[in-house]
Short mmCIF file of N, CA and C in Angstrom, two decimals:
data_model
loop_
_atom_site.label_atom_id
_atom_site.label_comp_id
_atom_site.label_asym_id
_atom_site.label_seq_id
_atom_site.Cartn_x
_atom_site.Cartn_y
_atom_site.Cartn_z
N GLN A 1 0.82 -1.17 0.00
CA GLN A 1 0.00 0.00 0.00
C GLN A 1 0.88 1.25 0.00
N VAL A 2 0.29 2.34 -0.44
CA VAL A 2 0.97 3.62 -0.50
C VAL A 2 0.13 4.66 0.25
N GLN A 3 0.80 5.47 1.04
CA GLN A 3 0.14 6.56 1.73
C GLN A 3 0.90 7.85 1.45
N LEU A 4 0.18 8.90 1.14
CA LEU A 4 0.76 10.20 0.86
C LEU A 4 0.34 11.17 1.95
N VAL A 5 1.32 11.83 2.56
CA VAL A 5 1.08 12.74 3.66
C VAL A 5 1.56 14.13 3.27
N GLU A 6 0.65 15.08 3.25
CA GLU A 6 0.95 16.43 2.81
C GLU A 6 1.18 17.36 4.00
N SER A 7 1.96 18.40 3.76
CA SER A 7 2.21 19.41 4.77
C SER A 7 2.58 20.72 4.08
N GLY A 8 2.59 21.80 4.84
CA GLY A 8 3.03 23.08 4.32
C GLY A 8 1.93 24.07 4.02
N GLY A 9 0.69 23.64 4.12
CA GLY A 9 -0.41 24.56 3.89
C GLY A 9 -0.57 25.53 5.03
N GLY A 10 -1.41 26.52 4.82
CA GLY A 10 -1.66 27.51 5.85
C GLY A 10 -2.16 28.81 5.27
N LEU A 11 -2.08 29.85 6.07
CA LEU A 11 -2.54 31.18 5.70
C LEU A 11 -1.36 32.01 5.21
N VAL A 12 -1.54 32.67 4.08
CA VAL A 12 -0.50 33.51 3.52
C VAL A 12 -1.13 34.76 2.93
N GLN A 13 -0.41 35.87 2.97
CA GLN A 13 -0.89 37.12 2.40
C GLN A 13 -0.75 37.11 0.88
N PRO A 14 -1.60 37.86 0.19
CA PRO A 14 -1.39 38.01 -1.25
C PRO A 14 0.02 38.49 -1.55
N GLY A 15 0.63 37.88 -2.56
CA GLY A 15 2.00 38.19 -2.91
C GLY A 15 3.03 37.33 -2.20
N GLY A 16 2.60 36.58 -1.21
CA GLY A 16 3.49 35.70 -0.49
C GLY A 16 3.73 34.40 -1.22
N SER A 17 4.38 33.48 -0.54
CA SER A 17 4.70 32.19 -1.15
C SER A 17 4.58 31.07 -0.13
N LEU A 18 4.36 29.88 -0.64
CA LEU A 18 4.31 28.66 0.16
C LEU A 18 5.01 27.55 -0.59
N ARG A 19 5.54 26.60 0.16
CA ARG A 19 6.09 25.39 -0.40
C ARG A 19 5.40 24.20 0.24
N LEU A 20 4.61 23.50 -0.55
CA LEU A 20 3.90 22.33 -0.08
C LEU A 20 4.75 21.09 -0.27
N SER A 21 4.63 20.15 0.65
CA SER A 21 5.36 18.90 0.58
C SER A 21 4.39 17.73 0.65
N CYS A 22 4.76 16.64 0.02
CA CYS A 22 3.97 15.42 0.07
C CYS A 22 4.92 14.25 0.08
N ALA A 23 4.96 13.52 1.19
CA ALA A 23 5.87 12.40 1.35
C ALA A 23 5.10 11.08 1.26
N ALA A 24 5.66 10.15 0.50
CA ALA A 24 5.06 8.83 0.36
C ALA A 24 5.61 7.88 1.40
N SER A 25 4.76 7.00 1.90
CA SER A 25 5.17 5.99 2.86
C SER A 25 4.51 4.67 2.50
N GLY A 26 4.88 3.62 3.23
CA GLY A 26 4.36 2.30 2.94
C GLY A 26 5.18 1.61 1.86
N ASN A 27 4.51 0.82 1.06
CA ASN A 27 5.19 0.07 0.00
C ASN A 27 5.40 0.95 -1.22
N PHE A 28 6.20 1.96 -1.02
CA PHE A 28 6.47 2.92 -2.07
C PHE A 28 7.97 2.96 -2.35
N PHE A 29 8.31 2.96 -3.61
CA PHE A 29 9.70 3.11 -4.02
C PHE A 29 9.87 4.33 -4.91
N SER A 30 9.23 4.31 -6.04
CA SER A 30 9.29 5.46 -6.93
C SER A 30 8.13 5.39 -7.92
N SER A 31 7.42 6.47 -8.04
CA SER A 31 6.33 6.57 -9.00
C SER A 31 6.81 7.26 -10.26
N ASN A 32 6.33 6.80 -11.39
CA ASN A 32 6.65 7.48 -12.63
C ASN A 32 6.14 8.91 -12.63
N ILE A 33 4.96 9.09 -12.06
CA ILE A 33 4.33 10.40 -12.03
C ILE A 33 3.93 10.77 -10.62
N LEU A 34 4.31 11.97 -10.21
CA LEU A 34 3.82 12.60 -9.00
C LEU A 34 3.25 13.95 -9.39
N GLY A 35 2.17 14.36 -8.74
CA GLY A 35 1.58 15.62 -9.14
C GLY A 35 0.67 16.22 -8.09
N TRP A 36 0.01 17.30 -8.50
CA TRP A 36 -0.86 18.06 -7.61
C TRP A 36 -2.14 18.45 -8.32
N TYR A 37 -3.23 18.40 -7.59
CA TYR A 37 -4.50 18.99 -7.95
C TYR A 37 -4.91 19.94 -6.83
N ARG A 38 -5.88 20.79 -7.11
CA ARG A 38 -6.44 21.63 -6.07
C ARG A 38 -7.95 21.72 -6.25
N GLN A 39 -8.64 22.02 -5.16
CA GLN A 39 -10.09 22.12 -5.19
C GLN A 39 -10.56 23.21 -4.25
N ALA A 40 -11.21 24.21 -4.83
CA ALA A 40 -11.81 25.27 -4.05
C ALA A 40 -13.23 24.88 -3.67
N PRO A 41 -13.78 25.45 -2.59
CA PRO A 41 -15.15 25.12 -2.20
C PRO A 41 -16.14 25.35 -3.33
N GLY A 42 -16.98 24.36 -3.59
CA GLY A 42 -17.98 24.47 -4.63
C GLY A 42 -17.45 24.31 -6.03
N LYS A 43 -16.16 24.03 -6.18
CA LYS A 43 -15.55 23.89 -7.49
C LYS A 43 -15.08 22.45 -7.72
N GLN A 44 -14.91 22.11 -8.98
CA GLN A 44 -14.35 20.81 -9.33
C GLN A 44 -12.86 20.79 -9.06
N ARG A 45 -12.34 19.60 -8.83
CA ARG A 45 -10.91 19.46 -8.64
C ARG A 45 -10.18 19.85 -9.92
N GLU A 46 -9.13 20.64 -9.76
CA GLU A 46 -8.43 21.26 -10.88
C GLU A 46 -6.99 20.77 -10.93
N TYR A 47 -6.56 20.34 -12.10
CA TYR A 47 -5.18 19.91 -12.30
C TYR A 47 -4.23 21.08 -12.15
N VAL A 48 -3.10 20.84 -11.46
CA VAL A 48 -2.10 21.87 -11.26
C VAL A 48 -0.83 21.54 -12.03
N ALA A 49 -0.20 20.41 -11.72
CA ALA A 49 1.09 20.09 -12.32
C ALA A 49 1.45 18.64 -12.06
N LEU A 50 2.41 18.13 -12.82
CA LEU A 50 2.97 16.81 -12.57
C LEU A 50 4.45 16.80 -12.89
N ILE A 51 5.12 15.78 -12.37
CA ILE A 51 6.54 15.60 -12.64
C ILE A 51 6.80 14.11 -12.76
N THR A 52 7.59 13.72 -13.75
CA THR A 52 7.93 12.32 -13.96
C THR A 52 9.16 11.94 -13.15
N SER A 53 9.45 10.64 -13.13
CA SER A 53 10.62 10.16 -12.42
C SER A 53 11.91 10.72 -13.01
N GLY A 54 11.88 11.06 -14.29
CA GLY A 54 13.03 11.64 -14.94
C GLY A 54 13.15 13.14 -14.81
N GLY A 55 12.17 13.76 -14.16
CA GLY A 55 12.24 15.19 -13.92
C GLY A 55 11.50 16.05 -14.93
N SER A 56 10.84 15.45 -15.89
CA SER A 56 10.04 16.23 -16.83
C SER A 56 8.79 16.75 -16.13
N THR A 57 8.44 17.99 -16.42
CA THR A 57 7.30 18.63 -15.75
C THR A 57 6.23 19.04 -16.74
N ASN A 58 5.03 19.17 -16.22
CA ASN A 58 3.90 19.65 -16.99
C ASN A 58 3.02 20.49 -16.07
N TYR A 59 2.58 21.63 -16.57
CA TYR A 59 1.74 22.52 -15.80
C TYR A 59 0.46 22.84 -16.55
N ALA A 60 -0.62 22.99 -15.81
CA ALA A 60 -1.81 23.57 -16.40
C ALA A 60 -1.48 24.98 -16.88
N ASP A 61 -2.10 25.39 -17.98
CA ASP A 61 -1.78 26.69 -18.55
C ASP A 61 -1.92 27.81 -17.53
N SER A 62 -2.95 27.74 -16.71
CA SER A 62 -3.20 28.78 -15.74
C SER A 62 -2.20 28.78 -14.59
N MET A 63 -1.42 27.72 -14.45
CA MET A 63 -0.47 27.60 -13.36
C MET A 63 0.96 27.98 -13.77
N LYS A 64 1.19 28.12 -15.04
CA LYS A 64 2.54 28.40 -15.52
C LYS A 64 3.04 29.74 -15.01
N GLY A 65 4.28 29.75 -14.57
CA GLY A 65 4.92 30.98 -14.13
C GLY A 65 5.04 31.08 -12.63
N ARG A 66 3.94 30.93 -11.89
CA ARG A 66 3.95 31.09 -10.44
C ARG A 66 4.11 29.79 -9.68
N PHE A 67 3.93 28.65 -10.36
CA PHE A 67 3.98 27.35 -9.71
C PHE A 67 5.21 26.58 -10.18
N THR A 68 5.87 25.92 -9.24
CA THR A 68 7.03 25.09 -9.55
C THR A 68 6.90 23.76 -8.84
N ILE A 69 6.91 22.68 -9.59
CA ILE A 69 6.86 21.34 -9.02
C ILE A 69 8.25 20.72 -9.07
N SER A 70 8.59 19.98 -8.03
CA SER A 70 9.88 19.29 -7.97
C SER A 70 9.71 18.02 -7.16
N ARG A 71 10.72 17.15 -7.20
CA ARG A 71 10.65 15.91 -6.44
C ARG A 71 12.03 15.50 -5.96
N ASP A 72 12.04 14.78 -4.87
CA ASP A 72 13.25 14.20 -4.31
C ASP A 72 12.99 12.70 -4.24
N ASN A 73 13.51 11.97 -5.21
CA ASN A 73 13.24 10.54 -5.27
C ASN A 73 13.80 9.78 -4.07
N ALA A 74 14.93 10.23 -3.55
CA ALA A 74 15.52 9.56 -2.39
C ALA A 74 14.62 9.66 -1.17
N LYS A 75 13.88 10.76 -1.07
CA LYS A 75 12.97 10.97 0.06
C LYS A 75 11.53 10.64 -0.27
N ASN A 76 11.28 10.19 -1.49
CA ASN A 76 9.93 9.88 -1.94
C ASN A 76 8.97 11.04 -1.67
N THR A 77 9.41 12.22 -2.04
CA THR A 77 8.67 13.43 -1.73
C THR A 77 8.52 14.29 -2.97
N VAL A 78 7.33 14.87 -3.13
CA VAL A 78 7.07 15.82 -4.19
C VAL A 78 6.73 17.16 -3.54
N TYR A 79 7.15 18.24 -4.19
CA TYR A 79 6.95 19.58 -3.67
C TYR A 79 6.19 20.43 -4.67
N LEU A 80 5.50 21.43 -4.16
CA LEU A 80 4.88 22.43 -4.99
C LEU A 80 5.14 23.79 -4.37
N GLU A 81 5.87 24.63 -5.09
CA GLU A 81 6.13 25.99 -4.65
C GLU A 81 5.18 26.93 -5.37
N ILE A 82 4.51 27.77 -4.61
CA ILE A 82 3.57 28.73 -5.16
C ILE A 82 4.08 30.11 -4.80
N ASN A 83 4.34 30.93 -5.80
CA ASN A 83 4.85 32.28 -5.61
C ASN A 83 3.80 33.30 -6.01
N SER A 84 3.99 34.53 -5.53
CA SER A 84 3.08 35.63 -5.86
C SER A 84 1.63 35.21 -5.71
N MET A 85 1.32 34.69 -4.55
CA MET A 85 0.02 34.06 -4.34
C MET A 85 -1.13 35.06 -4.42
N LYS A 86 -2.24 34.58 -4.94
CA LYS A 86 -3.44 35.37 -5.14
C LYS A 86 -4.59 34.74 -4.38
N PRO A 87 -5.62 35.53 -4.04
CA PRO A 87 -6.77 34.97 -3.34
C PRO A 87 -7.39 33.78 -4.06
N GLU A 88 -7.37 33.77 -5.38
CA GLU A 88 -7.94 32.66 -6.12
C GLU A 88 -7.15 31.37 -5.99
N ASP A 89 -5.97 31.43 -5.37
CA ASP A 89 -5.21 30.22 -5.08
C ASP A 89 -5.74 29.50 -3.85
N THR A 90 -6.67 30.11 -3.14
CA THR A 90 -7.25 29.49 -1.96
C THR A 90 -7.96 28.20 -2.35
N ALA A 91 -7.54 27.09 -1.77
CA ALA A 91 -8.09 25.79 -2.11
C ALA A 91 -7.46 24.73 -1.22
N VAL A 92 -8.01 23.53 -1.28
CA VAL A 92 -7.36 22.37 -0.72
C VAL A 92 -6.48 21.77 -1.81
N TYR A 93 -5.22 21.59 -1.51
CA TYR A 93 -4.26 21.06 -2.47
C TYR A 93 -4.00 19.59 -2.18
N TYR A 94 -4.15 18.76 -3.20
CA TYR A 94 -3.98 17.32 -3.09
C TYR A 94 -2.81 16.86 -3.94
N CYS A 95 -1.95 16.04 -3.37
CA CYS A 95 -0.92 15.41 -4.17
C CYS A 95 -1.39 14.03 -4.60
N TYR A 96 -0.79 13.53 -5.67
CA TYR A 96 -1.12 12.19 -6.13
C TYR A 96 0.12 11.50 -6.69
N ALA A 97 0.05 10.19 -6.69
CA ALA A 97 1.13 9.37 -7.21
C ALA A 97 0.55 8.25 -8.04
N VAL A 98 1.16 7.97 -9.16
CA VAL A 98 0.76 6.87 -10.02
C VAL A 98 1.81 5.78 -9.94
N ARG A 99 1.40 4.60 -9.51
CA ARG A 99 2.32 3.49 -9.36
C ARG A 99 1.58 2.19 -9.56
N GLY A 100 2.15 1.31 -10.38
CA GLY A 100 1.57 0.01 -10.60
C GLY A 100 0.16 0.04 -11.16
N GLY A 101 -0.13 1.06 -11.94
CA GLY A 101 -1.45 1.18 -12.53
C GLY A 101 -2.51 1.74 -11.60
N THR A 102 -2.10 2.19 -10.43
CA THR A 102 -3.03 2.73 -9.44
C THR A 102 -2.65 4.16 -9.10
N THR A 103 -3.65 5.01 -8.94
CA THR A 103 -3.44 6.39 -8.53
C THR A 103 -3.76 6.53 -7.05
N TYR A 104 -2.83 7.07 -6.31
CA TYR A 104 -2.98 7.29 -4.88
C TYR A 104 -3.09 8.79 -4.60
N TRP A 105 -3.89 9.13 -3.61
CA TRP A 105 -4.15 10.53 -3.27
C TRP A 105 -3.79 10.83 -1.84
N GLY A 106 -3.26 12.02 -1.61
CA GLY A 106 -3.06 12.51 -0.27
C GLY A 106 -4.36 13.01 0.32
N GLN A 107 -4.32 13.37 1.59
CA GLN A 107 -5.53 13.81 2.29
C GLN A 107 -5.87 15.27 2.00
N GLY A 108 -4.95 16.00 1.43
CA GLY A 108 -5.16 17.40 1.12
C GLY A 108 -4.66 18.31 2.23
N THR A 109 -4.19 19.48 1.83
CA THR A 109 -3.77 20.49 2.79
C THR A 109 -4.38 21.84 2.38
N GLN A 110 -4.92 22.54 3.34
CA GLN A 110 -5.63 23.79 3.07
C GLN A 110 -4.65 24.93 2.87
N VAL A 111 -4.85 25.67 1.80
CA VAL A 111 -4.11 26.89 1.53
C VAL A 111 -5.10 28.04 1.45
N THR A 112 -4.87 29.07 2.25
CA THR A 112 -5.74 30.23 2.27
C THR A 112 -4.91 31.48 2.03
N VAL A 113 -5.30 32.26 1.04
CA VAL A 113 -4.62 33.50 0.70
C VAL A 113 -5.54 34.65 1.05
N SER A 114 -5.13 35.44 2.02
CA SER A 114 -5.99 36.52 2.50
C SER A 114 -5.15 37.58 3.19
N SER A 115 -5.63 38.83 3.11
CA SER A 115 -4.98 39.92 3.82
C SER A 115 -5.36 39.94 5.29
#
């Protein structure tokens, strides 16, 4: 089994930054794909970004520029850095991992952008 545990969420002012972390545990070695989605209240879950085991990245068009995804394979951890944060970034952020034909999800971490 695989478990993903997220951290780093919280309250930040507009223009600030956060770095979210998601560490895999259990029977996890390395996923080809690690990524992030987010979901605001009353909204559908929205794709943010992904990164492959080789370090190739992909971002949703609306996320390009302010979002940076990275991974540390030795630590089985994926990160999401959000810069120049805006109120519309307020959402629950979920990490995911694809391994063995199965997609695993973290529990989500709340990010709130407010003055």
